[in-house]
Coordinates of C-alpha atoms in Angstrom, one line a residue:
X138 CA 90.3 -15.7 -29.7
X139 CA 87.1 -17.1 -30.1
X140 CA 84.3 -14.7 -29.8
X141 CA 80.7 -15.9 -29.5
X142 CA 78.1 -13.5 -31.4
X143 CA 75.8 -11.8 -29.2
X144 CA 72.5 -13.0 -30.5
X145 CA 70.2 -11.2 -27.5
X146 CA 67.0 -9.6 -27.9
X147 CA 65.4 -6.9 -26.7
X148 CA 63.3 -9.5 -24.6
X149 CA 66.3 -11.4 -23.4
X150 CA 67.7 -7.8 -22.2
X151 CA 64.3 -7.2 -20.5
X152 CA 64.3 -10.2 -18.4
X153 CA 68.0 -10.0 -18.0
X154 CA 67.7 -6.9 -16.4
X155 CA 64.2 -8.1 -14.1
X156 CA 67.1 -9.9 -12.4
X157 CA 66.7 -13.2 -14.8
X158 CA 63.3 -14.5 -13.8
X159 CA 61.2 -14.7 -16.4
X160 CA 57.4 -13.9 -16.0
X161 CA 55.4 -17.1 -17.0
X162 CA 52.9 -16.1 -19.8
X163 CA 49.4 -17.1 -19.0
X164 CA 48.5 -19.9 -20.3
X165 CA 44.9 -20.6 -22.6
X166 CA 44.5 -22.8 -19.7
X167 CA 45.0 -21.1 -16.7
X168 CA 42.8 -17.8 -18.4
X169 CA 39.6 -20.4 -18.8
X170 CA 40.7 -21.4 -15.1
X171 CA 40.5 -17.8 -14.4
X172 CA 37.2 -16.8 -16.2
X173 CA 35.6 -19.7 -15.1
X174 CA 36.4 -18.9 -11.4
X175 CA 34.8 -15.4 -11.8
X176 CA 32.0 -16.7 -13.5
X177 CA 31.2 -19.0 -10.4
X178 CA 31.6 -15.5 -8.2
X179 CA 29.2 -13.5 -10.3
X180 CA 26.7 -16.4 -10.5
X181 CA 27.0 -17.1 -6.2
X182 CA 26.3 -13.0 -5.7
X183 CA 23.8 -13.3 -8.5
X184 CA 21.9 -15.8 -6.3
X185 CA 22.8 -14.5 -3.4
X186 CA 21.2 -11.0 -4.7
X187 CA 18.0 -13.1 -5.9
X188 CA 17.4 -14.4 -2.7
X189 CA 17.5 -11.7 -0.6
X190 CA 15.2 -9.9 -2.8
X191 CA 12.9 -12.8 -2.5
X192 CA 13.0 -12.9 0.9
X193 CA 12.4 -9.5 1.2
X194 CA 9.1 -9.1 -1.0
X195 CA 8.2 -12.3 1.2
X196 CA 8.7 -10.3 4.5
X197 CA 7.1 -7.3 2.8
X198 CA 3.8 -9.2 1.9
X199 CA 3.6 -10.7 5.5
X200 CA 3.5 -6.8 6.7
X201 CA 1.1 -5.8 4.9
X202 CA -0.8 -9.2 5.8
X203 CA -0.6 -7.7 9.5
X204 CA -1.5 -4.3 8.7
X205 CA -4.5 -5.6 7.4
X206 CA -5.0 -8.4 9.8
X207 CA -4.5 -5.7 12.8
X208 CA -6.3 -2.6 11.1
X209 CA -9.8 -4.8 10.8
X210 CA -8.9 -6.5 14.0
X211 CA -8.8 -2.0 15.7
X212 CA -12.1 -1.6 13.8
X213 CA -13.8 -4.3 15.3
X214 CA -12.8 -3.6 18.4
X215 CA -14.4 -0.3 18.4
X216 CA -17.7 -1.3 17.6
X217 CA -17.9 -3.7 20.7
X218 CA -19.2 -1.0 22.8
X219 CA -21.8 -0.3 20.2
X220 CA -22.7 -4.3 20.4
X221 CA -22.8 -3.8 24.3
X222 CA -24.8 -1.1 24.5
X223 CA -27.8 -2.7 21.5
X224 CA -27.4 -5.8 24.0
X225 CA -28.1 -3.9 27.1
X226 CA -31.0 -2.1 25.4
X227 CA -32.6 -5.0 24.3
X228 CA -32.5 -6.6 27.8
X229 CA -34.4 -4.3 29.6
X230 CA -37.6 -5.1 30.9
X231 CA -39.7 -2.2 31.2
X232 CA -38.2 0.7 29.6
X233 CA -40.5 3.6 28.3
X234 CA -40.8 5.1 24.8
X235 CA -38.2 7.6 25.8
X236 CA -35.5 5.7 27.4
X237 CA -35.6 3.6 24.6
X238 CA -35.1 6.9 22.4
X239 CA -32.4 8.0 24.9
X240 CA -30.4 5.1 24.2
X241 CA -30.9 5.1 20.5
X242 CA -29.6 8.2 20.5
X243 CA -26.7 7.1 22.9
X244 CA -25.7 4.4 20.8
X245 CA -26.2 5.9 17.6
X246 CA -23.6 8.3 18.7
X247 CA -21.0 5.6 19.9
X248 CA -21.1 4.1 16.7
X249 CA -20.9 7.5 15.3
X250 CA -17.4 8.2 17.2
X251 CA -16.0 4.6 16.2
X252 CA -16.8 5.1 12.5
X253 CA -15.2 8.7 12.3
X254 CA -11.9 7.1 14.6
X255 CA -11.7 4.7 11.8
X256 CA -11.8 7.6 9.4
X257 CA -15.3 6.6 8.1
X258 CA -16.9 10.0 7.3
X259 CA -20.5 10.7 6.5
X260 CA -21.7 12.4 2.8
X261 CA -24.3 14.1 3.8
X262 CA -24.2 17.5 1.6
X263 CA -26.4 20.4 2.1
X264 CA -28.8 21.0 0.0
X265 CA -27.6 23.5 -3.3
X266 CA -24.6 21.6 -3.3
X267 CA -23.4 21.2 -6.6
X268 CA -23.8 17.6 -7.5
X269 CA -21.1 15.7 -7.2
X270 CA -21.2 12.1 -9.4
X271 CA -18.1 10.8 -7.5
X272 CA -19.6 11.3 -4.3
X273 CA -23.8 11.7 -5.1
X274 CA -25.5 9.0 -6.8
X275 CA -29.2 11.1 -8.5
X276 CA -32.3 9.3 -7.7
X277 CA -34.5 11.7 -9.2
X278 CA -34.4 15.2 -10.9
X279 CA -36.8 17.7 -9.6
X280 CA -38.1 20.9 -10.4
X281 CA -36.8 23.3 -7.8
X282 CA -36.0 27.1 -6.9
X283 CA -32.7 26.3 -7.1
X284 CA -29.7 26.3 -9.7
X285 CA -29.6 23.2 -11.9
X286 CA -27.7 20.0 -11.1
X287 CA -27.6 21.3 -7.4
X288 CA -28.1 18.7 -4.5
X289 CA -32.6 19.2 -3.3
X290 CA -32.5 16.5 -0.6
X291 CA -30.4 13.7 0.6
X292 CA -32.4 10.7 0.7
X293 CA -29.7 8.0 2.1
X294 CA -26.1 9.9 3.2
X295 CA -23.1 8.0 1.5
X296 CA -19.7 7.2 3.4
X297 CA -16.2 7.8 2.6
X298 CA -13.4 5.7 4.4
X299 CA -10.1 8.0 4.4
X300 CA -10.6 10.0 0.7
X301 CA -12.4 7.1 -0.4
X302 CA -16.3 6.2 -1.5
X303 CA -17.7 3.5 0.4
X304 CA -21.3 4.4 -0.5
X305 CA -22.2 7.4 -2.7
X306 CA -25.1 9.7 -0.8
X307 CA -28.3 9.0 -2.7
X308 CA -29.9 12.1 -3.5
X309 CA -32.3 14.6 -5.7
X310 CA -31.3 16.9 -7.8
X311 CA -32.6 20.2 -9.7
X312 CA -34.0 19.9 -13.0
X313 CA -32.9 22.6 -15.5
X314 CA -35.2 25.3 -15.7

C-alpha cells in the first residue's frame, strides 16, 4: 500500500475547485501596459477637451466681433436719412429764412428718432435737479433762489447710450447760501 501524502493547499483546493484553470496573476508588465494605456486615454480626452474649449472661445470672440461689426453697421444706417436730408437742404437754390428753419427743425428731429432707436438718450435735467456728478459735469456755481448743489441751467445737455455716460450735461449749479 503505498499512500502518497496529500500536500494541497488551500490555493490548490481553490483552483481545483474553479474547475482547474488557474487565473494568470498580472504581471508588473502587463499593469505598466495597462496604466500606460489609460494614461494615453486621459491624455487624448484631455486634448480633445482643450480643443474644444479653444474652439469655442474662438467662435465666441468671432460673435461678438459681429455683434459689434453689425450694431455700428444698424447705427449708421440710421443716420443716412439724416445725411439725406442736410444734403437736400444744402442744395436748394432759393429757399427763405423759414424753410430753411423748417428743415432744421425736420432734420433735427430725424436725427433725434435715430439716436433714441439706438438707445442714445439726452441729459438734459430740469433746473432744481439735484446735481448729479455721474451724469452733470459743474461749470460754475452761482448764487440762486434755489437749494444748494441743485442744477440752475444746462448749458450743453450730456448723452447716455443704454445706462451709460457718453457725455456728462454741462451745467451750473447753486452756491450755498
Amino acid at each position: 500500500m503505498n499512500e502518497t501524502p496529500n500536500h494541497a493547499t488551500p490555493l490548490d483546493d481553490a483552483t481545483a475547485s474553479a474547475g482547474g484553470a488557474a487565473a494568470p496573476t498580472p504581471t508588473l508588465e502587463d499593469q505598466l501596459a495597462a496604466l500606460q494605456a489609460q494614461l494615453t486615454e486621459a491624455n487624448d480626452s484631455f486634448l480633445r477637451a482643450k480643443a474644444e474649449a479653444e474652439n469655442t472661445r474662438r467662435r465666441a470672440e468671432e460673435e461678438v466681433s459681429k455683434a459689434r461689426k453689425f450694431a455700428v453697421e444698424a447705427f449708421a444706417e440710421s443716420l443716412l436719412p439724416v445725411k439725406d436730408s442736410l444734403e437736400a437742404a444744402i442744395a436748394i437754390q432759393n429757399a427763405t429764412n423759414e424753410q430753411l428753419l423748417e428743415g432744421t427743425h425736420a432734420t433735427l428731429r430725424q436725427l433725434s428718432a435715430a439716436l433714441e432707436r439706438n438707445k442714445v438718450m439726452a441729459i438734459n435735467p430740469p433746473a432744481g435737479t439735484k446735481f448729479d456728478p455721474h451724469q452733470h459735469q459743474a461749470i460754475s456755481v452761482v448764487p440762486a433762489e434755489q437749494d444748494a448743489n441743485t442744477v440752475v441751467m444746462v448749458l450743453q445737455r450730456g448723452y447716455l447710450i443704454a445706462d451709460r455716460v457718453l457725455r456728462p450735461a454741462l451745467v451750473t449749479v447753486a452756491a450755498p447760501k
